[in-house]
PDB file of C-alpha atoms in Angstrom:
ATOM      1  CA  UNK A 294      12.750   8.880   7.740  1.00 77.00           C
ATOM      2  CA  UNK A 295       9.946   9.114  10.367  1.00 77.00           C
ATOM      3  CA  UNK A 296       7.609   6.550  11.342  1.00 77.00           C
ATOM      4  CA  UNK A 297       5.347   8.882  12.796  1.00 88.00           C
ATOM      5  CA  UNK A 298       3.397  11.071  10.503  1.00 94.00           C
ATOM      6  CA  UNK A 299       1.873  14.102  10.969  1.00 93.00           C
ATOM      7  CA  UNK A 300      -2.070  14.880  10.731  1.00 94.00           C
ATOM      8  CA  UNK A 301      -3.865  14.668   7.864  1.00 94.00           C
ATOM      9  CA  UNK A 302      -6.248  17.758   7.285  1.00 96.00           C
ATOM     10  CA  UNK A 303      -8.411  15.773   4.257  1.00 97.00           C
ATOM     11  CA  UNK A 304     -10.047  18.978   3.073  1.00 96.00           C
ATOM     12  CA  UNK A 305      -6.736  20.660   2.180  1.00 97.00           C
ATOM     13  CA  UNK A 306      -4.757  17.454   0.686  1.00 98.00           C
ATOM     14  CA  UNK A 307      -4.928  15.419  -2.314  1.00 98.00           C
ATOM     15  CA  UNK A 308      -4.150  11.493  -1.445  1.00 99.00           C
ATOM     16  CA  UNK A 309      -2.720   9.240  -4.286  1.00 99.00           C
ATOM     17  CA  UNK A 310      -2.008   5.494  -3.156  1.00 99.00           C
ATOM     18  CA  UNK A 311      -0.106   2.694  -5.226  1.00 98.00           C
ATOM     19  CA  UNK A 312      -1.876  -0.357  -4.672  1.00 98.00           C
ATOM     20  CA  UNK A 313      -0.504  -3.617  -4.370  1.00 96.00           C
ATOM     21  CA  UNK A 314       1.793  -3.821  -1.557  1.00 96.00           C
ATOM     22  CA  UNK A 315       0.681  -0.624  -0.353  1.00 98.00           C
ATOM     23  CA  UNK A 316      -3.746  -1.193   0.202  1.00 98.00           C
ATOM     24  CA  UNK A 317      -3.259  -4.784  -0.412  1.00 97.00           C
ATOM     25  CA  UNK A 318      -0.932  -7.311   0.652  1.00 96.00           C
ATOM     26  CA  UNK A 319       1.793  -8.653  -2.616  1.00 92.00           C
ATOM     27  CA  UNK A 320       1.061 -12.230  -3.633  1.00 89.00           C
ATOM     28  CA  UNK A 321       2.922 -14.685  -5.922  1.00 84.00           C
ATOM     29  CA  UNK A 322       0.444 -13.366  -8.955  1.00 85.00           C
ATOM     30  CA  UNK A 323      -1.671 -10.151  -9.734  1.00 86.00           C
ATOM     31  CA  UNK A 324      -4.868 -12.125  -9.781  1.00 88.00           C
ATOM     32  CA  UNK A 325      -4.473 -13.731  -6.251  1.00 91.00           C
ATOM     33  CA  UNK A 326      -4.719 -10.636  -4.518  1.00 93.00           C
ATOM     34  CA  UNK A 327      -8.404  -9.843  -2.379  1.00 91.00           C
ATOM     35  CA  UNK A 328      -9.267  -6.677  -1.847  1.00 95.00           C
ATOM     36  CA  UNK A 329     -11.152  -6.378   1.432  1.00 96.00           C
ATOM     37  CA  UNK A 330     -14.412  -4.897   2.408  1.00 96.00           C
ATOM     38  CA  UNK A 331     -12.067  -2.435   4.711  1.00 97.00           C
ATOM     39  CA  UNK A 332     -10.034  -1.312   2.705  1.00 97.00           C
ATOM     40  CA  UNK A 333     -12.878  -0.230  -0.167  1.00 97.00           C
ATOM     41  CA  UNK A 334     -14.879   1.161   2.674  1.00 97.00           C
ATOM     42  CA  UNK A 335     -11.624   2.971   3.929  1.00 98.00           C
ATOM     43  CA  UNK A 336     -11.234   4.372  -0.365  1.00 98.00           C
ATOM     44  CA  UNK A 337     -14.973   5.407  -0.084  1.00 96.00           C
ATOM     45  CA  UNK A 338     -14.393   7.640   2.957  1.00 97.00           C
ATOM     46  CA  UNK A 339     -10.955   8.964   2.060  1.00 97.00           C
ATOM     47  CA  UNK A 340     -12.432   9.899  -1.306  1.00 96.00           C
ATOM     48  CA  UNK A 341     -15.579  11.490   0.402  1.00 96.00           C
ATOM     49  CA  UNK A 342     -13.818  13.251   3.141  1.00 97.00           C
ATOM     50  CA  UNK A 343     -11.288  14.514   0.193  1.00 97.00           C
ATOM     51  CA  UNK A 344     -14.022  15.870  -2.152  1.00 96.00           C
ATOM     52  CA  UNK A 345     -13.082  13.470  -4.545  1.00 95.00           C
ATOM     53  CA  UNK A 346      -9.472  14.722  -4.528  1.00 97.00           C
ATOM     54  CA  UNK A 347      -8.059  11.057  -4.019  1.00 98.00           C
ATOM     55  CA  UNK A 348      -6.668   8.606  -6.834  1.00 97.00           C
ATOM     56  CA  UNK A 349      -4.902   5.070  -7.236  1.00 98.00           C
ATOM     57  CA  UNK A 350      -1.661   5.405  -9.233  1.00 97.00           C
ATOM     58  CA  UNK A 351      -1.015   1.683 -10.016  1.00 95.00           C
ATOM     59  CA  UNK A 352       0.980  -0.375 -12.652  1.00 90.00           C
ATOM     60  CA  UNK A 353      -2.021  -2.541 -12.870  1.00 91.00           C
ATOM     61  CA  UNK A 354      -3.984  -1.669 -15.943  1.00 89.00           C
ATOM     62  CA  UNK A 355      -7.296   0.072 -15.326  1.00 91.00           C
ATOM     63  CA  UNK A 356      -9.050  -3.132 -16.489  1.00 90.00           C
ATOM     64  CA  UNK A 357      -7.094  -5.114 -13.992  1.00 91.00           C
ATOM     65  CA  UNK A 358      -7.119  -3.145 -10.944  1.00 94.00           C
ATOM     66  CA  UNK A 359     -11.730  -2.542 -11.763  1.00 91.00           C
ATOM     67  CA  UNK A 360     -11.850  -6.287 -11.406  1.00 92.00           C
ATOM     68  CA  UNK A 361     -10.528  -6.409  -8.231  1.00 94.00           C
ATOM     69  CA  UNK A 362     -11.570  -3.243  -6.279  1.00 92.00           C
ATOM     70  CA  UNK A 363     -15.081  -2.406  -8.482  1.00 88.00           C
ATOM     71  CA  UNK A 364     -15.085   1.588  -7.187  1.00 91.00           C
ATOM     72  CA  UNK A 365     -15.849   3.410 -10.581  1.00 88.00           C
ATOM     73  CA  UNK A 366     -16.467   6.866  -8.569  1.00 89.00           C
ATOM     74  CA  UNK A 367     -12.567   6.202  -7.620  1.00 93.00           C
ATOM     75  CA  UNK A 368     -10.013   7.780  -9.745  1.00 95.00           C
ATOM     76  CA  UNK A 369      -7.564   5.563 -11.541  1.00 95.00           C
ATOM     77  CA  UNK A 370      -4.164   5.805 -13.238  1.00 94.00           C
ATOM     78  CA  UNK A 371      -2.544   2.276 -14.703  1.00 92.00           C
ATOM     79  CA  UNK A 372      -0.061   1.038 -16.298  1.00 89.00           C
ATOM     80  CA  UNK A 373       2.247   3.684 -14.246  1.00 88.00           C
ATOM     81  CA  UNK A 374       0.647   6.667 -15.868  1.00 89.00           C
ATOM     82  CA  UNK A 375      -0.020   5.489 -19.481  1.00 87.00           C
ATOM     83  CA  UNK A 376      -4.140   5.015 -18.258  1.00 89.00           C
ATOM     84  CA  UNK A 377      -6.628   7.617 -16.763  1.00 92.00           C
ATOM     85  CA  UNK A 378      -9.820   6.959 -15.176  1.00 91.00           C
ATOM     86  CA  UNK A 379     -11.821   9.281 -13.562  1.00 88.00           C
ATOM     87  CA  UNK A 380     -14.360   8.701 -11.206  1.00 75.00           C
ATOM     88  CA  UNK A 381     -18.069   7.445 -12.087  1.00 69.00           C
ATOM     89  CA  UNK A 382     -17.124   6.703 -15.734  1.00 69.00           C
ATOM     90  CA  UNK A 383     -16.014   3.338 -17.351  1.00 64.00           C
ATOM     91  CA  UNK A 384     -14.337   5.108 -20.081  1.00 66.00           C
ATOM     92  CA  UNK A 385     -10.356   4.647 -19.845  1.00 72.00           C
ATOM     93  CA  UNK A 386      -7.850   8.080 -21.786  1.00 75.00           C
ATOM     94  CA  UNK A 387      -4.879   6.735 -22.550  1.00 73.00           C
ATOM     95  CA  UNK A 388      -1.586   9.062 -22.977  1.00 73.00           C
ATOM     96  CA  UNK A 389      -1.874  10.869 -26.089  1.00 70.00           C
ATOM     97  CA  UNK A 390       2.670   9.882 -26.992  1.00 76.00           C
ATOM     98  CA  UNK A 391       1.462   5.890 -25.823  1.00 79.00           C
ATOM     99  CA  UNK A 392       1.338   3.534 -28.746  1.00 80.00           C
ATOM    100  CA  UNK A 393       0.450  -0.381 -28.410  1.00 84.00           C
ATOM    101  CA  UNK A 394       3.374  -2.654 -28.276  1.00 90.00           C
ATOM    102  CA  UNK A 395       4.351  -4.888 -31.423  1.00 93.00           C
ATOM    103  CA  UNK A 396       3.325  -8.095 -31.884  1.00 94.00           C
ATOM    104  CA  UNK A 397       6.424  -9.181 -33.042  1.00 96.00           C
ATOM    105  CA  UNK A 398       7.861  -7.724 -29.617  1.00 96.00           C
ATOM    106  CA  UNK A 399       4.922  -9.636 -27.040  1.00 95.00           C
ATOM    107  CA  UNK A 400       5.577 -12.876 -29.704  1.00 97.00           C
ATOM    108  CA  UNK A 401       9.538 -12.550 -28.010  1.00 97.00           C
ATOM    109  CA  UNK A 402       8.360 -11.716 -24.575  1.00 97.00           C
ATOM    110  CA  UNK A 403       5.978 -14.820 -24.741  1.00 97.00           C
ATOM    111  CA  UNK A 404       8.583 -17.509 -25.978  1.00 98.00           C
ATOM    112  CA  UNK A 405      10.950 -15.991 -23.233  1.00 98.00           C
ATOM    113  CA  UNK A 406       8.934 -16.410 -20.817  1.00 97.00           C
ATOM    114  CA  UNK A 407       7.968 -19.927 -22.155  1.00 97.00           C
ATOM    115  CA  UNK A 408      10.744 -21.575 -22.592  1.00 97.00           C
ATOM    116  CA  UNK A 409      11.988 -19.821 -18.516  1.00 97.00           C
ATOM    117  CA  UNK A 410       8.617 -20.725 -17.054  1.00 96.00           C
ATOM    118  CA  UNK A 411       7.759 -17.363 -16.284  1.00 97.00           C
ATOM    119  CA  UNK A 412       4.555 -15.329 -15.866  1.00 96.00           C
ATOM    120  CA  UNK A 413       4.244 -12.608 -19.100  1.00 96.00           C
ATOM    121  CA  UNK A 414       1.781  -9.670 -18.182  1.00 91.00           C
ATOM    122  CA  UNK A 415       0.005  -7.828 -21.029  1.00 89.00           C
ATOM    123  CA  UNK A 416      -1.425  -4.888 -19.764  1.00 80.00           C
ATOM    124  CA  UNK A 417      -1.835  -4.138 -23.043  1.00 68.00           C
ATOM    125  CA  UNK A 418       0.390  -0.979 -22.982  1.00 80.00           C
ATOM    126  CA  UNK A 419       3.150  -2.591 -20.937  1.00 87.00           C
ATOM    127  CA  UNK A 420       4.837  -6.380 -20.632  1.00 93.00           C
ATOM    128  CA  UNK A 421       5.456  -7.345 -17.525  1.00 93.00           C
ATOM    129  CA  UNK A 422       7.439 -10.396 -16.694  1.00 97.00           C
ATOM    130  CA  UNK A 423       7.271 -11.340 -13.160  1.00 95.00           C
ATOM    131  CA  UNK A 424       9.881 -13.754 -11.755  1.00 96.00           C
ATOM    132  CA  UNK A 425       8.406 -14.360  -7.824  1.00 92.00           C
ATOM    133  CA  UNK A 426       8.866 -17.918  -7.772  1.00 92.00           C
ATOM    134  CA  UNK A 427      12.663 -17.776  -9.295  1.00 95.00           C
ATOM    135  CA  UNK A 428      13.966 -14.771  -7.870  1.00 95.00           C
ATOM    136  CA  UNK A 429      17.575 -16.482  -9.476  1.00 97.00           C
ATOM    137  CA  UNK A 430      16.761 -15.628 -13.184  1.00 97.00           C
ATOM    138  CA  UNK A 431      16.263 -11.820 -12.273  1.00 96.00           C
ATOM    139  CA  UNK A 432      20.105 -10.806 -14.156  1.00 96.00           C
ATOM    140  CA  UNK A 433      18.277 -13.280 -16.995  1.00 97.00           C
ATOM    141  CA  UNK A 434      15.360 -11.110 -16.770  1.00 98.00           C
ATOM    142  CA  UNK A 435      17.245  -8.098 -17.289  1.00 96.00           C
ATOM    143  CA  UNK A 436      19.522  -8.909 -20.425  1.00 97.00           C
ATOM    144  CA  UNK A 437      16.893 -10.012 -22.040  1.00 98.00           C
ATOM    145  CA  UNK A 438      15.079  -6.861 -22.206  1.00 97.00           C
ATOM    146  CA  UNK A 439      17.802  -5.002 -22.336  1.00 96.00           C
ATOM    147  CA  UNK A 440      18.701  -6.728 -25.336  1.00 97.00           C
ATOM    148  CA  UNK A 441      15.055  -5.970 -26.263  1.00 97.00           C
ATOM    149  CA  UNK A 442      15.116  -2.338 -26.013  1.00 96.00           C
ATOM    150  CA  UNK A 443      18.366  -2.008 -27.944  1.00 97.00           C
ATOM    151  CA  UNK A 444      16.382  -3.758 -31.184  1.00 96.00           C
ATOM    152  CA  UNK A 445      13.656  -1.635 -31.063  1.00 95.00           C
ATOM    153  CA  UNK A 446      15.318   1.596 -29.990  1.00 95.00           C
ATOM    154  CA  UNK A 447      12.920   3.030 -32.337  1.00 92.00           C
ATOM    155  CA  UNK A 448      10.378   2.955 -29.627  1.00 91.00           C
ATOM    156  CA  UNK A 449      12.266   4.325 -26.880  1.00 91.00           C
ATOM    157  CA  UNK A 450      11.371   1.913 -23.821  1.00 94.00           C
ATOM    158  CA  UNK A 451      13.101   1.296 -20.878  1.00 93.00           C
ATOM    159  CA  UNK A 452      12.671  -1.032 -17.841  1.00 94.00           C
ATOM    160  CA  UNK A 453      10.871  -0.312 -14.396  1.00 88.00           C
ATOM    161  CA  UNK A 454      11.831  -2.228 -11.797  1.00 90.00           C
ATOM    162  CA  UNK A 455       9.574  -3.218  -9.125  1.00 87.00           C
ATOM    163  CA  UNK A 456       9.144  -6.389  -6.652  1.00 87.00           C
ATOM    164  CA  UNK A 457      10.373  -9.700  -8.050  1.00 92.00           C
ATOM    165  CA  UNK A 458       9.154  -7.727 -11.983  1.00 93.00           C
ATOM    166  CA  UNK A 459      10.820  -6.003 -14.832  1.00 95.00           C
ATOM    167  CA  UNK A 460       8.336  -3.948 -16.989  1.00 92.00           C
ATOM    168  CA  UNK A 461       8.376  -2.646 -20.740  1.00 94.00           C
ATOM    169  CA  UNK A 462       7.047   1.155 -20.673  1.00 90.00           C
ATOM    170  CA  UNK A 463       7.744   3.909 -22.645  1.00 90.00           C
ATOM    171  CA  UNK A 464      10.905   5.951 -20.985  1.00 88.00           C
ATOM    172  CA  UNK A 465       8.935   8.882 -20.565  1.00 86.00           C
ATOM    173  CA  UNK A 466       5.890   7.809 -18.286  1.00 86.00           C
ATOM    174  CA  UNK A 467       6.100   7.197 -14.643  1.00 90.00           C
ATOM    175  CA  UNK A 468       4.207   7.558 -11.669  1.00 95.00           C
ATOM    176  CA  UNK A 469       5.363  11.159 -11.496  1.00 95.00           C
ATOM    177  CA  UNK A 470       4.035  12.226 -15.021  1.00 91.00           C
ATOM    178  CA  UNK A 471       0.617  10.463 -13.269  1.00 93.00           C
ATOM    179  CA  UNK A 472       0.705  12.713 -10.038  1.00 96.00           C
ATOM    180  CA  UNK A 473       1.482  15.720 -12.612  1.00 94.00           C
ATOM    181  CA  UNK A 474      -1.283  15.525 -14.650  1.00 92.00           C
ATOM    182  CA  UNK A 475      -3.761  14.505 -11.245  1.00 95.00           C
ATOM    183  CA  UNK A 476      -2.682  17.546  -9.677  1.00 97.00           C
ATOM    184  CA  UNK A 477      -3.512  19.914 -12.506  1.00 94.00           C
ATOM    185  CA  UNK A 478      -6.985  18.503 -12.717  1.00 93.00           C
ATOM    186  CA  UNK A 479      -9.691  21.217 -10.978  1.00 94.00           C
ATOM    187  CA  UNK A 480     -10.468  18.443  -7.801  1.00 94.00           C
ATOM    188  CA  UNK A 481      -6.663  18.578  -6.838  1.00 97.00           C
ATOM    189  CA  UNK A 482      -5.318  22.037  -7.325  1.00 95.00           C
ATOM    190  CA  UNK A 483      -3.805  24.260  -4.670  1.00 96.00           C
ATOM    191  CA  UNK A 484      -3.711  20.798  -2.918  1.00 98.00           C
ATOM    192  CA  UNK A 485      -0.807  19.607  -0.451  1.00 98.00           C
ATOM    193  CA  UNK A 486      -0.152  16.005  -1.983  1.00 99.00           C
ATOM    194  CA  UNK A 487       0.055  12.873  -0.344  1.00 99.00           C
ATOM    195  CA  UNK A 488       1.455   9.523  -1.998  1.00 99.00           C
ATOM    196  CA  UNK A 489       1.985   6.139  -0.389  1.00 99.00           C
ATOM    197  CA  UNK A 490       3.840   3.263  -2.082  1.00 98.00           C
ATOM    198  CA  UNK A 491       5.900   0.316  -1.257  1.00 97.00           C
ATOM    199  CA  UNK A 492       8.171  -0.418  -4.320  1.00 93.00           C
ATOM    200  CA  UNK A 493      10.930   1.087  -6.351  1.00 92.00           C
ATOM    201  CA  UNK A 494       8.371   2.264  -8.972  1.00 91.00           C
ATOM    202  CA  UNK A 495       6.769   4.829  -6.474  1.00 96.00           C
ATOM    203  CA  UNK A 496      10.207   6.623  -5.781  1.00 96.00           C
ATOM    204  CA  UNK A 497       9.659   9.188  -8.977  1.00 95.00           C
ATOM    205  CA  UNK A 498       6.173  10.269  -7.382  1.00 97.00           C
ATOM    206  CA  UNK A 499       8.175  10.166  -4.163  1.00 98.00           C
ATOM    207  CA  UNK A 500      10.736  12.807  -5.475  1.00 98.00           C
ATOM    208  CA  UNK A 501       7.910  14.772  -6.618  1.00 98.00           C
ATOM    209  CA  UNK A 502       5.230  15.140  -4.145  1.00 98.00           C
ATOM    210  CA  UNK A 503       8.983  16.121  -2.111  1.00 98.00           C
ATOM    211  CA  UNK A 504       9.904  19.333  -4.511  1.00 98.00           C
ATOM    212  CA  UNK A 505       6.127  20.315  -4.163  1.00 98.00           C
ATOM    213  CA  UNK A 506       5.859  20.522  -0.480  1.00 97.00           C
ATOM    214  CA  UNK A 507       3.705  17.416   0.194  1.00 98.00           C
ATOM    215  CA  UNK A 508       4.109  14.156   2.301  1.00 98.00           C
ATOM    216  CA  UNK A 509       5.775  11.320   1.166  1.00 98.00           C
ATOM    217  CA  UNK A 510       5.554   7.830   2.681  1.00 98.00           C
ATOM    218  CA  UNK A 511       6.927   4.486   1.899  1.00 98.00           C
ATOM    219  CA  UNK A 512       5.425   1.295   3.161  1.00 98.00           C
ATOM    220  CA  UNK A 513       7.354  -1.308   4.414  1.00 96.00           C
ATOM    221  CA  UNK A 514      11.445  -2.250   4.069  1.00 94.00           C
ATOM    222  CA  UNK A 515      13.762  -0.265   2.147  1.00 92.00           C
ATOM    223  CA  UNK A 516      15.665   2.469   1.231  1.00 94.00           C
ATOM    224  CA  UNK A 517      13.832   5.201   0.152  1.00 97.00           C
ATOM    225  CA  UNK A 518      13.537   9.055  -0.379  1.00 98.00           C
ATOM    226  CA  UNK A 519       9.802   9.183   1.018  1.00 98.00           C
ATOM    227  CA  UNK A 520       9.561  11.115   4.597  1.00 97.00           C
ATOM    228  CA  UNK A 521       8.168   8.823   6.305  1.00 98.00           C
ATOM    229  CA  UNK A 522       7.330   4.909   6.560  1.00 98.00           C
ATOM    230  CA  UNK A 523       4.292   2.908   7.096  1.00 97.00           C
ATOM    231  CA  UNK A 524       5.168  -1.066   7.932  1.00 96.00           C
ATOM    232  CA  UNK A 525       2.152  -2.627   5.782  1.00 97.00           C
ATOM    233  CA  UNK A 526      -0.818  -2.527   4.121  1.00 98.00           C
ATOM    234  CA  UNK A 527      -2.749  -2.873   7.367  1.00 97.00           C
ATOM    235  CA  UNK A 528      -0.803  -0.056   8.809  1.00 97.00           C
ATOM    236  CA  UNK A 529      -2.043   2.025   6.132  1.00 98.00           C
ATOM    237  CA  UNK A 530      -5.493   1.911   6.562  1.00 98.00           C
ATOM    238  CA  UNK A 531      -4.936   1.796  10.394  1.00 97.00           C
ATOM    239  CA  UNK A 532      -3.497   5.223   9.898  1.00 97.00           C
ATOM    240  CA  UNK A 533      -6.598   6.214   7.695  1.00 98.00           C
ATOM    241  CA  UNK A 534      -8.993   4.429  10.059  1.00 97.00           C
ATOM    242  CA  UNK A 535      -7.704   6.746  12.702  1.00 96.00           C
ATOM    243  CA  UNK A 536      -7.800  10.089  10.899  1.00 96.00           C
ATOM    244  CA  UNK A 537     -11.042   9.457   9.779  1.00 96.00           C
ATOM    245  CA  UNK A 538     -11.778   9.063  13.053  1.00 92.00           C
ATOM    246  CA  UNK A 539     -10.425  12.491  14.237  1.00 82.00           C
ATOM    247  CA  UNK A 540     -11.936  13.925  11.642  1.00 72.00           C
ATOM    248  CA  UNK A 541      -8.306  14.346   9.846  1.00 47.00           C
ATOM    249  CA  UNK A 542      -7.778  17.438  11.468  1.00 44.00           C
ATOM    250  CA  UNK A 543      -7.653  17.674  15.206  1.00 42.00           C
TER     251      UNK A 543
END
């Protein structure tokens, strides 16, 4: 893996970005993060300079990620590719095979999480339970929806892993489906794709922007597939900041 990555020619490439832990620094819950002024004004230029070929692929929900970053003319896929948004609408298309959750499933999820003191996300298409502050219970975490899936097999779920959280979603949607469906949209075809994440969840989309040609690159510690590696957040829109700056192609 490279730390050094080549030039970015924005008028030929198609730029997806994860978000937390790859625009924005990870904190102990989704709602502490702050989204700076630089980094929106960084989105605005990369989407601009792109021709609106540029998207967030996040497993925030749409909802959740609009209340922090407020860019409607950015695109948006949550919830790991159940959620599309494109840019300058508030309306949210949702996978056509996605169904909502049970209630008698979230009711589990909820006492769970209860009676272990841990944070339960409802995204509403996912649970999330997030496990930061007692990184000790993860193996806890982990029977418990695995246990979990094998009840309601019906619905074919499995677990994502990510950063100190284990995730309910549908076995069939990932990042990559999301970067699939982008790429066959008019603004991104004939494209060279670009992704940048940080976590475990991003290594599908990593694998496929690989076996179509593009540039993969992982941000911060880790094994990974990507091709190359960012250290932060801050190095990401440093690296942005400075194509930008050169005009991407130079």
């Amino acid at each position: 893996m490279m730390n050094t990555l080549p030039k970015l020619p924005f008028e030929q490439s198609a730029i997806f970005l994860d978000f937390d832990g790859t625009l924005v620094d990870l904190k102990p819950t989704p709602d502490a993060v702050i989204v700076t002024d630089k980094v929106k004004n960084t989105l605005r230029q990369i989407n601009r300079e792109t021709n609106q070929a540029s998207a967030i692929i996040t497993g925030r929900s749409v909802d959740s990620l609009d209340s922090l970053l407020a860019m409607p003319e950015f695109k948006v896929s949550g919830s790991h590719g159940m959620q599309f948004r494109f840019g300058n609408s508030h309306t949210v298309n949702q996978h056509p095979d996605v169904v909502a959750l049970p209630q008698s499933l979230l009711d589990e999820c909820q006492l769970f999480c209860a009676e272990q003191q841990l944070l339960l996300e409802d995204k509403p298409l996912t649970l999330a339970i997030h496990y930061r502050d007692q990184p000790f219970k993860e193996q806890m975490v982990e029977r418990f929806l695995n246990d979990v899936i094998n009840r309601y097999s019906t619905l074919k779920l499995a677990v994502q892993n990510g950063k100190f959280i284990r995730e309910l979603k549908p076995e069939f949607i990932n990042k990559a489906s999301a970067l699939t469906y982008f790429m066959n949209c008019a603004e991104f075809e004939g494209r060279v794709p670009w992704y940048f994440g940080d976590d475990v969840t991003d290594e599908d989309a990593f694998k496929w922007v690989n076996n179509h040609h593009g540039v993969s690159v992982k941000i911060g510690e880790g094994a990974s597939c990507a091709n190359y590696r960012l250290e932060s957040p801050d190095g990401v829109i440093e690296f942005f900041q400075a194509m930008l700056e050169k005009g991407g192609n130079q």
